[in-house]
Every structure is written in structure tokens, then in C-alpha cells.
Coordinates of N, CA and C in Angstrom, one line a residue:
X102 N -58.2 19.9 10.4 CA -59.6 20.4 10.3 C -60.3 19.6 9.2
X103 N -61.4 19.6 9.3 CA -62.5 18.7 8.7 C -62.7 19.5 7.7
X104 N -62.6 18.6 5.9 CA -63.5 19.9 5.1 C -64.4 18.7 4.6
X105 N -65.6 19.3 3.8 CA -66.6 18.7 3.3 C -67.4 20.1 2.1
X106 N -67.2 19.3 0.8 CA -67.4 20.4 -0.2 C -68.4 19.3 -1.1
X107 N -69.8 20.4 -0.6 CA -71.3 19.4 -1.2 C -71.6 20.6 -2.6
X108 N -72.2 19.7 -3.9 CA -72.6 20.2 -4.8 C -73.7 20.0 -5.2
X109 N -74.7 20.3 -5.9 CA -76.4 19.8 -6.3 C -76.1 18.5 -6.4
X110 N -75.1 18.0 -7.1 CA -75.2 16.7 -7.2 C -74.5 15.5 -6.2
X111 N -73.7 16.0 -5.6 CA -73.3 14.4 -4.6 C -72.0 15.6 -3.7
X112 N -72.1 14.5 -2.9 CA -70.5 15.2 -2.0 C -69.2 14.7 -2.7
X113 N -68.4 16.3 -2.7 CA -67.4 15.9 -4.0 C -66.1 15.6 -3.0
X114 N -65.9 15.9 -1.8 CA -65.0 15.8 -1.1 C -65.5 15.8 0.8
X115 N -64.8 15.0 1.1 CA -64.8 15.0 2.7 C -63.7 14.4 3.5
X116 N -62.7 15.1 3.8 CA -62.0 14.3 4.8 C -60.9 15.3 5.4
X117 N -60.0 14.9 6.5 CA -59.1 16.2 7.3 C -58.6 17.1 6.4
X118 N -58.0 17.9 6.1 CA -57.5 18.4 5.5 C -56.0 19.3 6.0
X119 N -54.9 20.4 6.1 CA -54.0 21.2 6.4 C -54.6 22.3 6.1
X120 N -55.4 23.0 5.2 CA -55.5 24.4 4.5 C -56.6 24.5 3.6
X121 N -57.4 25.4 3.6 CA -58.2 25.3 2.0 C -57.8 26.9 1.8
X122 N -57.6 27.0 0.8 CA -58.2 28.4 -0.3 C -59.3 29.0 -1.0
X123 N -60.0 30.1 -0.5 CA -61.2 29.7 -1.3 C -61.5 31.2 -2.1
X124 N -62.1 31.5 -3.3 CA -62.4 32.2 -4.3 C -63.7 33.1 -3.4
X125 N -63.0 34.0 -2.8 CA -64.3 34.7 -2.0 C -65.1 35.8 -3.2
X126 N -65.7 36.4 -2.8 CA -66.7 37.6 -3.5 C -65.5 38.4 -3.9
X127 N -64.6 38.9 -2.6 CA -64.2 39.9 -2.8 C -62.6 39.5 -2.8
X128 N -62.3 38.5 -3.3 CA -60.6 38.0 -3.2 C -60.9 36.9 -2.5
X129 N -59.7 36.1 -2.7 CA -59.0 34.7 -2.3 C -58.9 34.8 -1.2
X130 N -59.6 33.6 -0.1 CA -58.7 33.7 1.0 C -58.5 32.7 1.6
X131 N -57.7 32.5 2.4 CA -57.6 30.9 3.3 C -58.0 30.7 4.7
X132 N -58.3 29.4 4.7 CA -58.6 28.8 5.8 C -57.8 27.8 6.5
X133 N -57.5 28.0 7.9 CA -56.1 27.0 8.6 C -56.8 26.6 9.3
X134 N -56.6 25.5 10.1 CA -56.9 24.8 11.7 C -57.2 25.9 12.8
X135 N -58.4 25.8 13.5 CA -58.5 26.4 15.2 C -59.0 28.2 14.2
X136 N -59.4 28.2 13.0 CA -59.9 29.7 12.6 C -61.1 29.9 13.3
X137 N -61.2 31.5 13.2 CA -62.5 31.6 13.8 C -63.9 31.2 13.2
X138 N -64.7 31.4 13.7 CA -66.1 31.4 13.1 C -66.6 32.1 12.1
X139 N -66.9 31.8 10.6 CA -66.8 32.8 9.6 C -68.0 31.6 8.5
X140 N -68.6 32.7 8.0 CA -69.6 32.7 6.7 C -69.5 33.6 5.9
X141 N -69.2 32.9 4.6 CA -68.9 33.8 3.7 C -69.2 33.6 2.4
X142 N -69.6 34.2 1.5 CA -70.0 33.7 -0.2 C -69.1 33.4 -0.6
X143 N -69.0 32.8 -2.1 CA -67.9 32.4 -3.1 C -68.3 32.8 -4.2
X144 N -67.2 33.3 -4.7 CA -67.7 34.0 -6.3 C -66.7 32.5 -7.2
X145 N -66.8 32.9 -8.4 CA -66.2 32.0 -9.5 C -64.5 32.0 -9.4
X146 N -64.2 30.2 -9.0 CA -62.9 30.5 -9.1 C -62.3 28.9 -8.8
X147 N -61.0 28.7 -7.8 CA -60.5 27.4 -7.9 C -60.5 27.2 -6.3
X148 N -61.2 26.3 -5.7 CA -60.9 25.8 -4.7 C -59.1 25.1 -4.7
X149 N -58.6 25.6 -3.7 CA -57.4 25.2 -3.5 C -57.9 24.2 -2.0
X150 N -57.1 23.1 -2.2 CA -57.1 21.7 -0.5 C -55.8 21.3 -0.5
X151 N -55.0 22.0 0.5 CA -53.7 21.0 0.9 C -54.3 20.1 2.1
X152 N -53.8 18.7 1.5 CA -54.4 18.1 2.1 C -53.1 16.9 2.9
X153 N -53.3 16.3 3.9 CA -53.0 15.8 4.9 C -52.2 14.3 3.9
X154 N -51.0 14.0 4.3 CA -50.5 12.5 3.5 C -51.2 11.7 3.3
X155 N -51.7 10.8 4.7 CA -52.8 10.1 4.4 C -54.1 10.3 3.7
X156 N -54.7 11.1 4.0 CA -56.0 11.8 2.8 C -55.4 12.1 1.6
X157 N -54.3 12.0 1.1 CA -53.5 12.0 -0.9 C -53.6 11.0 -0.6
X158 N -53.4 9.9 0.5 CA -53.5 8.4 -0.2 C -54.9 7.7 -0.2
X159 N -55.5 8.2 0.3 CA -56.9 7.0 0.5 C -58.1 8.0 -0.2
X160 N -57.7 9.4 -1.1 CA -58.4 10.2 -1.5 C -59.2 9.5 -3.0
X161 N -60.4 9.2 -2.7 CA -61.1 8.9 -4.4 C -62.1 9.5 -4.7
X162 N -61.5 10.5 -5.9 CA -61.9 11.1 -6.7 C -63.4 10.5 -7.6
X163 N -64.4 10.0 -7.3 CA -65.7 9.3 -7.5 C -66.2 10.8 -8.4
X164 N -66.2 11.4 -8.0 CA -66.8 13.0 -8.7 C -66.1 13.5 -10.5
X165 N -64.7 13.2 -10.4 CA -64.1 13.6 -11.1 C -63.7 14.9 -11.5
X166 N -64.3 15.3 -10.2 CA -64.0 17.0 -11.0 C -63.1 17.5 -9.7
X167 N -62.5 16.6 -8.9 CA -61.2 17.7 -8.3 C -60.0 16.6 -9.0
X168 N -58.9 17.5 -8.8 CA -57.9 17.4 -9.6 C -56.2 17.9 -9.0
X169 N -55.5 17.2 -9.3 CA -54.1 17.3 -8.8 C -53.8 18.6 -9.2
X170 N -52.9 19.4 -8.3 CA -52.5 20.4 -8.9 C -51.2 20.3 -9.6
X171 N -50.9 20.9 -10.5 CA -49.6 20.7 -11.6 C -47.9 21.3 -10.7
X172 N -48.4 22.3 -9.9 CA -47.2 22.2 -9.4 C -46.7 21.7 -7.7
X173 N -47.9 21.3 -7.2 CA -47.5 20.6 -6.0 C -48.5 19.2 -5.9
X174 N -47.9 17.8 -5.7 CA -49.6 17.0 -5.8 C -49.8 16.8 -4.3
X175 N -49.3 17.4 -3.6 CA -50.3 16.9 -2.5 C -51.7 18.3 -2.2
X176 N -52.1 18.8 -3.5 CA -52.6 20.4 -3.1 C -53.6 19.5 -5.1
X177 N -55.0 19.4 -4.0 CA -56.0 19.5 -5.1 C -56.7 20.4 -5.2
X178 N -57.6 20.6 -6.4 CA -57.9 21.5 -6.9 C -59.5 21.3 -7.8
X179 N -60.3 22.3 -7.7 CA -61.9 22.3 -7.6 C -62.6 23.5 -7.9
X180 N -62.8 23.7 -9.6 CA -63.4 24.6 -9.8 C -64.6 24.8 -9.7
X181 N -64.9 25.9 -9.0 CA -66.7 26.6 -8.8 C -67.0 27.2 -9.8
X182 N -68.5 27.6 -9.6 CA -68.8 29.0 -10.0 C -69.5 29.7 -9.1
X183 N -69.1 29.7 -7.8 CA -69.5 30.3 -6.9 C -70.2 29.0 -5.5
X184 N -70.7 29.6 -4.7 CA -71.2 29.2 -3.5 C -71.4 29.6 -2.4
X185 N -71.1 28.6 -1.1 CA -70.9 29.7 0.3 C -70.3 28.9 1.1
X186 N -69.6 29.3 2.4 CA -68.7 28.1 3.0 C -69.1 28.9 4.5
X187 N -69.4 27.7 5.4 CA -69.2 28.1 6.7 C -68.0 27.2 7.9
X188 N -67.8 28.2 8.4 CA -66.3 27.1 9.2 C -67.0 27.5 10.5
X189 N -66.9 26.1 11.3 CA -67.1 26.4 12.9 C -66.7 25.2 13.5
X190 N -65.9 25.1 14.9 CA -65.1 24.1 14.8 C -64.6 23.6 14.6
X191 N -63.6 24.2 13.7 CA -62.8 23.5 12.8 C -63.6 22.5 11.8
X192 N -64.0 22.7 11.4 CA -65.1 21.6 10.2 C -65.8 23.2 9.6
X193 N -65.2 22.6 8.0 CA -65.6 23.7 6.8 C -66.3 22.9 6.1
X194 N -67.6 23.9 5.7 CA -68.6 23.1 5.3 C -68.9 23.7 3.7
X195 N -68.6 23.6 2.5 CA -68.4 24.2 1.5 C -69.7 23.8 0.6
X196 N -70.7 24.6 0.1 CA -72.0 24.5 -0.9 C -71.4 25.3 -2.1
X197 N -71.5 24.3 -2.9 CA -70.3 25.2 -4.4 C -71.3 24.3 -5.3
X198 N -71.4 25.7 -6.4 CA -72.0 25.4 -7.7 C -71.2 24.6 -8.5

């Protein structure tokens, strides 16, 4: 699945991904390949991206603000303070403060 996570200032991420986790309103939740159709807010929290071998290797961090996670590195990481995310067709489209 396609993710793409845009911020007021520039696109901080875009490429296939395996999984995201996202800081909803009301709890954490994930997103897999082939999910259904969903829009939903983000409250304040940590974008989780397991991401695909190839995308850990050709991944450049130009933004500086996502970040390897400490206990797995193929799983970056991207703090909000909220936003909104819509998935349709497999392509997640993430607007994060």
C-alpha cells in the first residue's frame, strides 16, 4: 500500500509501505494492505510506518522529523499533534500537524 504523510510545510513521507499505525481521536489503530475505505481524525501522538526493505533503503529523511524506531529499524516513526487520514485504494493519505 501507498502511504503519503503531507504537513503545512512539505511532504514528509511517500512511498509503499507494509503497515501504518495511527494516533486516532479515540485510540491507536492500524492500517494493512486491501483495508477498507475509512476517514478518520488524529489526535496527538506517534505515527508508526513498517515499511517495505527497499523503501528502508532508498528512504530520505529531507524533513528530519521521522525517525528510526529504537527497537525495530525497519519501523519509522513521526510525531503529530493531530490531523486526519483517508485510505482508499490502498493509498493512505495522511494531513498531520
Amino acid at each position: 500500500m501507498h502511504l503519503q504523510i503531507i504537513t503545512p510545510e512539505h511532504v514528509v513521507f511517500d512511498a509503499e509501505v507494509d503497515a501504518v499505525t495511527l494516533p486516532g481521536k479515540d485510540g491507536e489503530f492500524q492500517i494493512l494492505n486491501n483495508h477498507a475505505p475509512i476517514v478518520a481524525t488524529l489526535g496527538e501522538g506517534t505515527v508508526k510506518i513498517k515499511v517495505h526493505t527497499k523503501t528502508f533503503e532508498d528512504f530520505d529523511n529531507q524533513s528530519g522529523k521521522v525517525y528510526s524506531s529504537p527497537s525495530n529499524e525497519k519501523t519509522l516513526l513521526l510525531d503529530i499533534k493531530g490531523g486526519t487520514i483517508e485510505m482508499n485504494n490502498n493509498k493512505v493519505i495522511v494531513l498531520a500537524n
